[in-house]
Coordinates of C-alpha atoms in Angstrom, one line a residue:
X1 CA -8.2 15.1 -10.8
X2 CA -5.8 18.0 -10.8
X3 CA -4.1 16.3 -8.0
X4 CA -3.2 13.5 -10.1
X5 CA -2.1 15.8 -13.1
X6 CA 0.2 17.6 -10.8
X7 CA 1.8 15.2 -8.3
X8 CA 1.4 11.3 -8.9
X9 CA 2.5 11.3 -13.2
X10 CA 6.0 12.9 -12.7
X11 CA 8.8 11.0 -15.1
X12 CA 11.6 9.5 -14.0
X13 CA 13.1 6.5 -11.0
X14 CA 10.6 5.5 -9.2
X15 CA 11.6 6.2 -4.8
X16 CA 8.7 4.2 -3.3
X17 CA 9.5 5.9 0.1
X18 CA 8.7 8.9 -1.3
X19 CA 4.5 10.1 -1.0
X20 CA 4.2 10.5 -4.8
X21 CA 7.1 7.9 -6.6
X22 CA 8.0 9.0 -9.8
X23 CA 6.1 6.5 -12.7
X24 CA 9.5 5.3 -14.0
X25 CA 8.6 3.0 -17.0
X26 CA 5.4 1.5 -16.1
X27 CA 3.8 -1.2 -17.7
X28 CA -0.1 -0.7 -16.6
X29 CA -2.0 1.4 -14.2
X30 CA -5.2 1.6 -12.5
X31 CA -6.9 4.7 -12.2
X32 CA -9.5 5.8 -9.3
X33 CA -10.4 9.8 -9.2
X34 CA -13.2 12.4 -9.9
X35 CA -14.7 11.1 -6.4
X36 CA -13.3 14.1 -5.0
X37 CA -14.2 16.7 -7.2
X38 CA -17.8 15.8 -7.5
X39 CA -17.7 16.5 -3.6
X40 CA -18.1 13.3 -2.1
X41 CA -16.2 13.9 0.9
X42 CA -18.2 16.9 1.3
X43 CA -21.3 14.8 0.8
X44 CA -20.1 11.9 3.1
X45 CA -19.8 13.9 6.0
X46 CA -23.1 15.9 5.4
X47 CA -25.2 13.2 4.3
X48 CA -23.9 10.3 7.3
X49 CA -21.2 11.5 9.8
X50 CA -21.7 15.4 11.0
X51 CA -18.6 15.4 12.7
X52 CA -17.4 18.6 10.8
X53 CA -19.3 22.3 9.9
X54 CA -20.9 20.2 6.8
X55 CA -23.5 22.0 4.3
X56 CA -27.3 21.1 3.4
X57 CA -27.1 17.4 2.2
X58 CA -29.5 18.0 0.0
X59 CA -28.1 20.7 -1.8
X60 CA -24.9 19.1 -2.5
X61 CA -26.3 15.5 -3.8
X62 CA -27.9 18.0 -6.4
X63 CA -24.8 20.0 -7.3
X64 CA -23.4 16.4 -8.0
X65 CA -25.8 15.1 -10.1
X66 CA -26.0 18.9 -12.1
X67 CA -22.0 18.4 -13.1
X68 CA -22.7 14.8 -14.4
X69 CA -25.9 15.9 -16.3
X70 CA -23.9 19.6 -17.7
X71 CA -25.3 19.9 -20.8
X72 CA -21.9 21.5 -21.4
X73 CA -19.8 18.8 -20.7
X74 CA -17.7 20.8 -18.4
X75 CA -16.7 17.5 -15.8
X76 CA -16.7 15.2 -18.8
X77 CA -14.0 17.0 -20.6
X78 CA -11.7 17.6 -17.5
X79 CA -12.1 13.8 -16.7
X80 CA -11.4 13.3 -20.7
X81 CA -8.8 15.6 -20.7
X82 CA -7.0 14.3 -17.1
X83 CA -6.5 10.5 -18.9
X84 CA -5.3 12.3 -22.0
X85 CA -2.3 13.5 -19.9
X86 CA -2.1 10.7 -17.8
X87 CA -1.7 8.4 -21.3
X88 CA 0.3 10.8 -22.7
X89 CA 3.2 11.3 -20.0
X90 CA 3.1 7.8 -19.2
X91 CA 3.2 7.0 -23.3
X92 CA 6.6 8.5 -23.1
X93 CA 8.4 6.2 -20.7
X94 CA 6.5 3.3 -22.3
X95 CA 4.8 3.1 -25.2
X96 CA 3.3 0.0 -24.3
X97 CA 1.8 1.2 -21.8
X98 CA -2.4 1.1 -20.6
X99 CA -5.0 2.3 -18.7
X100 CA -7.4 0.6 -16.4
X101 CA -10.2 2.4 -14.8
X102 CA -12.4 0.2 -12.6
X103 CA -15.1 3.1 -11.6
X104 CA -17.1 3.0 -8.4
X105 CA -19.1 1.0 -6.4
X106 CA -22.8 1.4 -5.3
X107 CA -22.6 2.2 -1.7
X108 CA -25.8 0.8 -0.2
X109 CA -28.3 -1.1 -0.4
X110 CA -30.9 1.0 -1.0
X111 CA -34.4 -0.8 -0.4
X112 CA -33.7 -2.5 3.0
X113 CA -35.8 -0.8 5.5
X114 CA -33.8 -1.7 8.3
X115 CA -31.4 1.3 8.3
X116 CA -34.2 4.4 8.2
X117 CA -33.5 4.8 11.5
X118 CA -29.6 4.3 12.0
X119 CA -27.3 7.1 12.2
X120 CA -23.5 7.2 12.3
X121 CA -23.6 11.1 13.3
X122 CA -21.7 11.7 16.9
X123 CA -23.9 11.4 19.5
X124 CA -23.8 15.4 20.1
X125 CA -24.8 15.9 16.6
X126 CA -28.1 15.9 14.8
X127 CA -29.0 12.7 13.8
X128 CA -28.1 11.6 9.8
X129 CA -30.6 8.9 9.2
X130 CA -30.2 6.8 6.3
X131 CA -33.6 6.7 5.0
X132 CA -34.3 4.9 1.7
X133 CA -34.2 8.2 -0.1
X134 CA -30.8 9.5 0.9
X135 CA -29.6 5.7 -0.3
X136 CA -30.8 5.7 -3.4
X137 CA -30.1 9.3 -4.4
X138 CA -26.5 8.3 -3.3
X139 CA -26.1 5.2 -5.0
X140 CA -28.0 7.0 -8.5
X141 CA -24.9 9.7 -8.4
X142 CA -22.6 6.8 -8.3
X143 CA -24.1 5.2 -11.3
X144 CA -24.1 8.6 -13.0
X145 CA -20.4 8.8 -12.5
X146 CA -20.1 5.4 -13.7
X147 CA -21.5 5.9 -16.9
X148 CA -18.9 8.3 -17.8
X149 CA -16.0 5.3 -16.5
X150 CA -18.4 2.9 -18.9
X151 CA -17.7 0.1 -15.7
X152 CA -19.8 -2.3 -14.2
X153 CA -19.4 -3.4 -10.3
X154 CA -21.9 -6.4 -9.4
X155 CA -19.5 -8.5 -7.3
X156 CA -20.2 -6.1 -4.2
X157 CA -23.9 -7.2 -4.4
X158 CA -24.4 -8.6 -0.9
X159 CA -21.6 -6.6 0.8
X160 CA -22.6 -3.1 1.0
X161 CA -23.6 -1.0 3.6
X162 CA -27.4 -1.5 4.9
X163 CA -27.9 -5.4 3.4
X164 CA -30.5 -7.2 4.9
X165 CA -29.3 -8.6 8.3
X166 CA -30.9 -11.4 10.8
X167 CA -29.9 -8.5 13.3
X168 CA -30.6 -4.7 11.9
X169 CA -27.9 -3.6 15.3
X170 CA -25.1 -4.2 13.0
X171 CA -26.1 -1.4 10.6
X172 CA -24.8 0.9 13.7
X173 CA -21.6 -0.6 13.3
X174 CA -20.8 -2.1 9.8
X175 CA -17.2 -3.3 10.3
X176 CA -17.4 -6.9 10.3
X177 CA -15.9 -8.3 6.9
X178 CA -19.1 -8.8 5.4
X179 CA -18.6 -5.3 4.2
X180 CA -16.7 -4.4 1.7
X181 CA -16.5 -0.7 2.6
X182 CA -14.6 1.2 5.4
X183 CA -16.5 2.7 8.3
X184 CA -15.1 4.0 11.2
X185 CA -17.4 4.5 14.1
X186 CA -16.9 6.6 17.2
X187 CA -13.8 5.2 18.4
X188 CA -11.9 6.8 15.5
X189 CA -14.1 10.0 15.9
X190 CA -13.3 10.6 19.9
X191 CA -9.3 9.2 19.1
X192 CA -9.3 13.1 17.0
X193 CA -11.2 14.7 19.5
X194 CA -8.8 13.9 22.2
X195 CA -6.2 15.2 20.6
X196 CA -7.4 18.3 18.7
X197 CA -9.6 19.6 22.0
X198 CA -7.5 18.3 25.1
X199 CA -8.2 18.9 28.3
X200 CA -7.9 22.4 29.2
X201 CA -9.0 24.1 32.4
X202 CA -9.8 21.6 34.5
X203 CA -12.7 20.4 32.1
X204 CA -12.3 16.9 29.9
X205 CA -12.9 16.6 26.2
X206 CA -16.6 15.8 26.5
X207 CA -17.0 18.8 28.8
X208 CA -15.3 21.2 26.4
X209 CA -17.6 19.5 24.0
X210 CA -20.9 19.3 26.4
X211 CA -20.1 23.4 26.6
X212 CA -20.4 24.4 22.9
X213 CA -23.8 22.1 22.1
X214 CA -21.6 19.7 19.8
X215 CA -20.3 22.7 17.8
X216 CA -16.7 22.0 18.0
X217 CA -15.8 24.9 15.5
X218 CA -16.1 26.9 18.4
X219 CA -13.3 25.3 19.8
X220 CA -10.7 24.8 17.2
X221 CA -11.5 26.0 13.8
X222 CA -10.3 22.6 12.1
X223 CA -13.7 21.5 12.5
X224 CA -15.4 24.0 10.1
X225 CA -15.4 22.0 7.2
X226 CA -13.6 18.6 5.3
X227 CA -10.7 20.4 4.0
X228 CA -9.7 22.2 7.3
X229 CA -9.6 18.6 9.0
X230 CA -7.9 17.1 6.3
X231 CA -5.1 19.4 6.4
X232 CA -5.0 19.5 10.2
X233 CA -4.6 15.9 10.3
X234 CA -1.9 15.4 7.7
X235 CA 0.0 17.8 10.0
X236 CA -0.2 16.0 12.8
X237 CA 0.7 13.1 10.7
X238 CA 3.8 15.0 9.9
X239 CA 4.5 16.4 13.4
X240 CA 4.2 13.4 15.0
X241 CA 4.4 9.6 13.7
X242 CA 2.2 8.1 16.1
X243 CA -0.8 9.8 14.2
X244 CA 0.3 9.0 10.7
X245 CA -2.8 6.8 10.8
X246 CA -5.2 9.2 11.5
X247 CA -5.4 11.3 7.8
X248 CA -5.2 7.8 6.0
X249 CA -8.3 6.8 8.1
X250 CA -10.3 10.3 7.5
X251 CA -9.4 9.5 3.9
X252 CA -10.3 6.4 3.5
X253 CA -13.5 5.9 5.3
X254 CA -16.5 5.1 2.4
X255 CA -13.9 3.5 0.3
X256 CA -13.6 -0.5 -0.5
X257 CA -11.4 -3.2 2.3
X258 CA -8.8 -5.3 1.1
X259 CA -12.1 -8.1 0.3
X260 CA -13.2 -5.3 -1.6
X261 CA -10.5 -4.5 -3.8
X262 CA -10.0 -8.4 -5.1
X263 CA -12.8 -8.6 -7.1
X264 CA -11.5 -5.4 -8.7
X265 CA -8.1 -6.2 -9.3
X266 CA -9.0 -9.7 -11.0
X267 CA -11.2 -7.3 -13.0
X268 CA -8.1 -5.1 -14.3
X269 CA -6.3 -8.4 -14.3
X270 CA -8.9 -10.3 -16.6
X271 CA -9.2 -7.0 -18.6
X272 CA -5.2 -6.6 -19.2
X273 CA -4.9 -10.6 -20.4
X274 CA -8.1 -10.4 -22.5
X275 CA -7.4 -6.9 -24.2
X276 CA -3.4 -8.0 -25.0
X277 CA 0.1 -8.1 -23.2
X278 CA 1.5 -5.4 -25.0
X279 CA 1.4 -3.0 -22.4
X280 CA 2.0 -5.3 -19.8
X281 CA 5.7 -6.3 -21.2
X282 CA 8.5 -5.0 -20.2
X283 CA 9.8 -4.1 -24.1
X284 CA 6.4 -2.9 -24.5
X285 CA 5.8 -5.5 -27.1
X286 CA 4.5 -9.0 -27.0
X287 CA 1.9 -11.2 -28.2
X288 CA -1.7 -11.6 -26.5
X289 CA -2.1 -13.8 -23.6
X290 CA 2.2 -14.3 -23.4
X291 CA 4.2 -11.8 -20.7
X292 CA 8.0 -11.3 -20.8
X293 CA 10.3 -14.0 -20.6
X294 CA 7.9 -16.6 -21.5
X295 CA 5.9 -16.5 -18.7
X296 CA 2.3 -17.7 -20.4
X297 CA -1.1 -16.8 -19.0
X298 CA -3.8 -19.7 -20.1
X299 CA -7.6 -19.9 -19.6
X300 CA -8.6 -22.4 -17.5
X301 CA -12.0 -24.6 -18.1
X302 CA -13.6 -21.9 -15.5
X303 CA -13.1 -19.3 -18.4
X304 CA -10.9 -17.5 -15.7
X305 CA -7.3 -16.0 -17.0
X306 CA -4.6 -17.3 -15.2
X307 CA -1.9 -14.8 -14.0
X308 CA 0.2 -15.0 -11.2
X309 CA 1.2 -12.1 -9.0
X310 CA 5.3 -11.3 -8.6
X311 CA 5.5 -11.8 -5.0
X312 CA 3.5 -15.6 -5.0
X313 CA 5.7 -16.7 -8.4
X314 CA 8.8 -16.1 -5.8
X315 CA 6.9 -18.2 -3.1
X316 CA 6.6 -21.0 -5.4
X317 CA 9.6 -20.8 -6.5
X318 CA 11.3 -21.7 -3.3
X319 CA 9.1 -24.1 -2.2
X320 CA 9.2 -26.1 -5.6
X321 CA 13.0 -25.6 -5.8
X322 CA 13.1 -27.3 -2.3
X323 CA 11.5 -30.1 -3.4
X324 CA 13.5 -30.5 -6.2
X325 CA 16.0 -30.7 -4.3
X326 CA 14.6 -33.3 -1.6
X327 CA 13.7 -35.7 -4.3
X328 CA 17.1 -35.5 -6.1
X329 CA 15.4 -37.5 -9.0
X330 CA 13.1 -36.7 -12.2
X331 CA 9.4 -37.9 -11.9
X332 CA 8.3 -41.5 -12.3
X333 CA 8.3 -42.5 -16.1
X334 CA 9.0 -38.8 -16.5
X335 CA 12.4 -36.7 -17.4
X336 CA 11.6 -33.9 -15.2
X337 CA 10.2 -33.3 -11.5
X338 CA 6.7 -31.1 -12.5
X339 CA 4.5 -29.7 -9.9
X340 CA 1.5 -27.7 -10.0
X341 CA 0.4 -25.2 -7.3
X342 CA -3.0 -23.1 -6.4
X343 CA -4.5 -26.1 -9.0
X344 CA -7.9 -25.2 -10.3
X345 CA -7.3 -21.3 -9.5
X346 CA -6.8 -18.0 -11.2
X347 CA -3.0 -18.0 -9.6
X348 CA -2.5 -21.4 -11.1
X349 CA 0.8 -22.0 -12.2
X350 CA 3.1 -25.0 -13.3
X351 CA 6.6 -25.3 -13.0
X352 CA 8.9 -27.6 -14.1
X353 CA 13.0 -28.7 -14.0
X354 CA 14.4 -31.0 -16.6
X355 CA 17.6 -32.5 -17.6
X356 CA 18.9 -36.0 -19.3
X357 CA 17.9 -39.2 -17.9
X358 CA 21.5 -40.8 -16.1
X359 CA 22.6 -37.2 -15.2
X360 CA 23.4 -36.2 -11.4
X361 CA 22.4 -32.6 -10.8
X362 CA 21.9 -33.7 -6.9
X363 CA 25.2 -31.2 -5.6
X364 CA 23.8 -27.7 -4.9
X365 CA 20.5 -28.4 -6.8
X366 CA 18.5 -26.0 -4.6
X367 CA 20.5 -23.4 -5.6
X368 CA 21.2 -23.7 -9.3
X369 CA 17.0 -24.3 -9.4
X370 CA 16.7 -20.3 -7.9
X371 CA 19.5 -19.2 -9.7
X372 CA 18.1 -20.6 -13.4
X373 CA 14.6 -19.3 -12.8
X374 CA 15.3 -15.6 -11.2
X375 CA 17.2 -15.1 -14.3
X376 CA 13.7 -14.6 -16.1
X377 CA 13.7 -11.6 -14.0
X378 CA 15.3 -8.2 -14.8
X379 CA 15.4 -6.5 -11.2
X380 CA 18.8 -8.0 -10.3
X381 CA 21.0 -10.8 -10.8
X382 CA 21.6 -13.3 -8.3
X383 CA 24.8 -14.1 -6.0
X384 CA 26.4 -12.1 -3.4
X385 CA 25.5 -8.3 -2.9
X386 CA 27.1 -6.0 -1.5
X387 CA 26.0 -2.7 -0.1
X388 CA 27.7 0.1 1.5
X389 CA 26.1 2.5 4.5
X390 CA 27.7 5.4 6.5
X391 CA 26.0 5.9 10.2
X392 CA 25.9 9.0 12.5
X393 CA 26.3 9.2 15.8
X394 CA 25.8 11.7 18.5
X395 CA 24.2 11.5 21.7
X396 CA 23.1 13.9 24.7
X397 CA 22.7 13.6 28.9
X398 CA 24.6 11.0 30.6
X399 CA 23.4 8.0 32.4
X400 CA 23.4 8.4 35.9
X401 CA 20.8 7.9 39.0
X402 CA 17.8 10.0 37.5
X403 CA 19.2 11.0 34.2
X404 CA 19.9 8.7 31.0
X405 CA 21.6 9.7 27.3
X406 CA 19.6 9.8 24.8
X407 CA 21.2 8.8 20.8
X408 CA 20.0 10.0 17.4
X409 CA 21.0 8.2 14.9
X410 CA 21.5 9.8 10.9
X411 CA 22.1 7.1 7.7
X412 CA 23.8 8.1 4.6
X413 CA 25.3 7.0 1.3
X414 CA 23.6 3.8 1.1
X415 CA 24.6 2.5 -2.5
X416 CA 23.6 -1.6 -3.3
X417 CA 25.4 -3.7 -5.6
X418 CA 23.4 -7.4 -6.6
X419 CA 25.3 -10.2 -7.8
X420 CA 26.9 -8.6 -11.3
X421 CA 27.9 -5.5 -9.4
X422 CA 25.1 -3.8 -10.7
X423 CA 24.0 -0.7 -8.4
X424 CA 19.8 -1.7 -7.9
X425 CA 20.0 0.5 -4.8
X426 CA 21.0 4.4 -3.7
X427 CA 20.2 6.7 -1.0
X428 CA 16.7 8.2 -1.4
X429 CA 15.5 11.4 -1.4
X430 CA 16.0 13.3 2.2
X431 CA 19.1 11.5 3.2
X432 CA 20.6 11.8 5.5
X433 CA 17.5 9.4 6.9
X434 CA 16.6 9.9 11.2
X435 CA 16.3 6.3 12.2
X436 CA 16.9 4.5 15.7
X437 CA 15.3 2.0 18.2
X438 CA 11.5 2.1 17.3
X439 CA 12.2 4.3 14.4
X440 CA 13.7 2.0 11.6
X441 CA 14.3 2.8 8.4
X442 CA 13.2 0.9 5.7
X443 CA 14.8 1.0 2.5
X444 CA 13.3 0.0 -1.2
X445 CA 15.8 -1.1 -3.6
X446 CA 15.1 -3.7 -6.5
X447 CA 14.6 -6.9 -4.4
X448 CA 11.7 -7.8 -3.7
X449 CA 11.8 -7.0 0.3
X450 CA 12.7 -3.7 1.6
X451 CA 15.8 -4.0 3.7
X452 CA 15.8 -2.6 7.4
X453 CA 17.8 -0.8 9.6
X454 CA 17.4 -0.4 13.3
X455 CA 20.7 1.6 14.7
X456 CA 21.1 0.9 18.4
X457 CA 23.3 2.5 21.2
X458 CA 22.8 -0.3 23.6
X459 CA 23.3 -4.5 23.6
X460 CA 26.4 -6.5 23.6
X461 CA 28.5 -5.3 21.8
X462 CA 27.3 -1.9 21.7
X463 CA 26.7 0.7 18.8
X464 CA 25.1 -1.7 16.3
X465 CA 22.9 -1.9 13.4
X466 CA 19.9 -4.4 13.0
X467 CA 19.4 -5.6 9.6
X468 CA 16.4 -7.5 8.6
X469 CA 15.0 -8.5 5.1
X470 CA 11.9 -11.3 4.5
X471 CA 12.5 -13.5 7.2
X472 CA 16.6 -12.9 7.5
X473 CA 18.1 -11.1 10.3
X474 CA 21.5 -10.0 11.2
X475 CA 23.7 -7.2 12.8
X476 CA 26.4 -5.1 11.8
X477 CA 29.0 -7.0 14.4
X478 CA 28.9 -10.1 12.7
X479 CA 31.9 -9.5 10.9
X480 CA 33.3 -13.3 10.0
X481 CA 33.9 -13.3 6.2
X482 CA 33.3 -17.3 6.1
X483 CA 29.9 -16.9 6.8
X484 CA 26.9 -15.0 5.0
X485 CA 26.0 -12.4 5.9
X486 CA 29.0 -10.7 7.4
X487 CA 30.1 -7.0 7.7
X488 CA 33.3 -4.9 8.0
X489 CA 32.4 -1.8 10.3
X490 CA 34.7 1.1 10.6
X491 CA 35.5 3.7 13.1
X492 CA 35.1 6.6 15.2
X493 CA 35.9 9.8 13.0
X494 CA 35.6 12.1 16.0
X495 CA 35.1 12.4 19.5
X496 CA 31.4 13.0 19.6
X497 CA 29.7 10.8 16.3
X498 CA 30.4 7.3 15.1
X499 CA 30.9 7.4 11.2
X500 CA 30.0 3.2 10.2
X501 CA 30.8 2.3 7.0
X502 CA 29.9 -1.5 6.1
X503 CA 31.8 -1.7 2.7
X504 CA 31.5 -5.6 2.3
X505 CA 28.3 -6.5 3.7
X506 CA 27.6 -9.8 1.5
X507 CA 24.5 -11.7 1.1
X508 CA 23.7 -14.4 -0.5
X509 CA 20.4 -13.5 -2.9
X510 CA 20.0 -16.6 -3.9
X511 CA 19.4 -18.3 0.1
X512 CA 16.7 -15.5 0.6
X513 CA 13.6 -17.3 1.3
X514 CA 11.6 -14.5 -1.0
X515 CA 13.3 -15.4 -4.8
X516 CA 12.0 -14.1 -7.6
X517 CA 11.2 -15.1 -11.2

């Protein structure tokens, strides 16, 4: 919970490169913690994995259950007192703003038999078996914990860990999306190893480990306990980026898949339509059941709410702006062209052009149909953009027989303008921003795709940037100002480093094929 407090609620612009964005002025949140400081990590890896120095299982499902049952209330009132801050600081860039906290899921089931004698501890471990016991005692401190949330999780009935199977081998290896929750077997687990206790001295990994009876403390302290591995994997993370996966998979394991996390985001989503828009408005204001700029969430005969996410409103958009403009003419015995998409589901969503009978709208139709609805938006005003970039250059070696340069690439001073010449894009924190061939950078501005950059050294013609954004690509040498997108590119400013500045790159927003409303 502290963690929260102290790193993820910090005011001001949002930089969604950064590992903990500022809130900026956010409209809703959803809020998963106190996992963590009731020990689960500590209990996950005691109670089912063994793969670090991991204390009596036991013990620590009891030292769980004692801080939810404190007659003293200790837990409750820092988890009371952690959404007091949270609502408070985020209160202050929004009033409107609200909370959403969907709890925790059961992770078992808990009666099936068939898993008593499956164990997901290493194969040079003592065996974890996941008795009925150990299930329900696990599943009774996630109840406890919900009571405090005051949630309710039954859509992941069916897809926990240990269900009834027509074959009990699965339980060894739950990862098929039938589950709902993340487990990594020993693939993950000997991927680590591999690298934290390389070969050394003529023997392999699995000799090193053979050597120490599965005590792999003894060989590099990182294994003593869930803390020391956490940390020694977010620094190879940082060290290196071909592990950046490997602390979001230690993290992660025990927690819902993507399948998972639907049913709980139509939750918050049901929760924020039924309980009133205020908070989900921009202004902060707002009638229930009606978002900003008219946008109206209905009920459907299902009883579900009907909302529609950002990124699939800009999908439709397109594709019903495309038809518009393929039929040319309203709807039969109707003064508009109407069309309906995801019919029948929570995303449903209707929308609609109309103008007089007898008028021509036919020249540029697709266009003025993206350009009249993304003005519901705020994030940026359609037309031609503009953005400006400075690239560094230097390089090392020479290529000849048996040597070959190598190039590092820097960017800097990225400002972008949309269609008003209104700056929705700056440099973010860090710059200047190491990028190159297999390392691009991808910057977040106010559009609804980040925009990437790939510097290369080599091609025809040489010393270029790759831009991409949605489906769009181009480089910096197209430089003809008759067609979109084009670039003007500057200079060498010294012998050793090309300084680039593109300061008329134009694009045309509206042609994108993501467009938002």
């Amino acid at each position: 919970m502290q963690d929260v407090v102290d790193k993820q609620i910090e005011l001001g612009t949002p930089d969604l490169s950064a590992q903990y964005p500022k809130i900026g002025k956010p409209q809703i949140g959803t809020l998963s913690l106190s996992g963590n400081d009731l020990g689960f990590g500590n209990i996950v890896n005691a109670c089912l994995y063994h793969w670090v120095g991991y204390g009596d299982c036991t013990q620590l499902l009891k030292d769980a259950h004692a801080a939810l049952d404190d007659p003293a209330q200790v837990f409750e009132l820092k988890l009371i007192d952690t959404i007091r801050k949270i609502l408070l600081r985020a209160r202050r860039a929004n009033a409107g703003f609200q909370l959403y906290i969907p709890g925790y899921i059961q992770f078992w089931n808990d009666q099936n038999p068939q898993c008593n004698t499956v164990s997901w501890a290493p194969s040079y471990k003592q065996a974890a078996y996941q008795i009925i016991a150990l299930r329900s005692d696990m599943n009774s401190l996630v109840d406890a914990l919900n009571t405090l949330l005051s949630t309710v999780a039954n859509a992941f009935d069916t897809h926990r860990f240990c269900e009834v199977e027509a074959d009990p081998s699965y339980h060894t290896s739950p990862i098929d999306a039938r589950t709902w929750f993340i487990h990594y077997d020993s693939p993950f687990f000997d991927q680590v190893n591999s690298v934290l206790i390389p070969p050394k001295n003529g023997q392999s990994t699995a000799d090193q480990i053979t050597a120490v009876d599965g005590d792999l403390a003894k060989i590099n302290p990182v294994y003593n306990d869930v803390d020391s591995m956490t940390a020694a994997l977010t620094k190879l993370a940082q060290d290196d980026v071909k592990h950046q996966v490997l602390p979001m998979t230690w993290i992660r394991v025990m927690h819902p898949e993507g399948s998972g996390y639907k049913p709980m985001s139509d939750a918050v989503i049901d929760a924020v339509l039924k309980y009133g828009a205020a908070g989900a408005s921009a202004s902060g204001g707002g009638s229930p059941g009606t978002h900003s700029a008219g946008v109206k969430c209905t009920t459907g005969a299902n009883g579900n709410n009907k909302f529609l996410a950002r990124d699939d409103l800009n999908n439709q958009i397109g594709t019903f702006c495309g038809v518009a403009a393929q039929q040319g003419v309203q709807d039969h015995n109707g003064g508009s062209i109407v069309r309906t998409y995801n019919q029948g589901q929570r995303y449903q969503v209707t929308v609609s052009l109309d103008w007089p009978p007898g008028q021509d709208i036919t020249q540029n139709i697709e266009q003025n149909c993206i350009d009249g609805m993304t003005l519901i938006m705020d994030s940026y005003t359609p037309g031609n953009c503009t953005f400006h970039l400075e690239e560094d250059e230097s390089w090392s070696g020479v290529n000849s027989p048996g040597f070959e340069r190598h190039w590092d690439f820097h960017l800097q001073k990225l400002t972008l303008d949309d269609g008003a010449g209104v700056i929705i894009g700056t440099s973010p924190p860090g710059s200047p921003i190491d990028a190159g061939d297999g390392n691009s950078f991808s910057w977040n501005t106010k559009l609804p795709n980040p925009l990437v950059m790939t510097p290369e050294a080599q091609g025809n013609p040489a010393d270029y940037i790759q831009f991409t954004i949605g489906t769009e690509s181009w480089q910096s040498s197209q430089n003809d100002d008759t067609k979109m997108p084009f670039c003007n590119v500057g200079g060498f400013n010294s012998d050793y480093s090309l300084d680039v500045s593109l300061s008329s790159l134009h694009l045309p927003l509206r042609t994108w094929p993501v467009r938002e409303m």
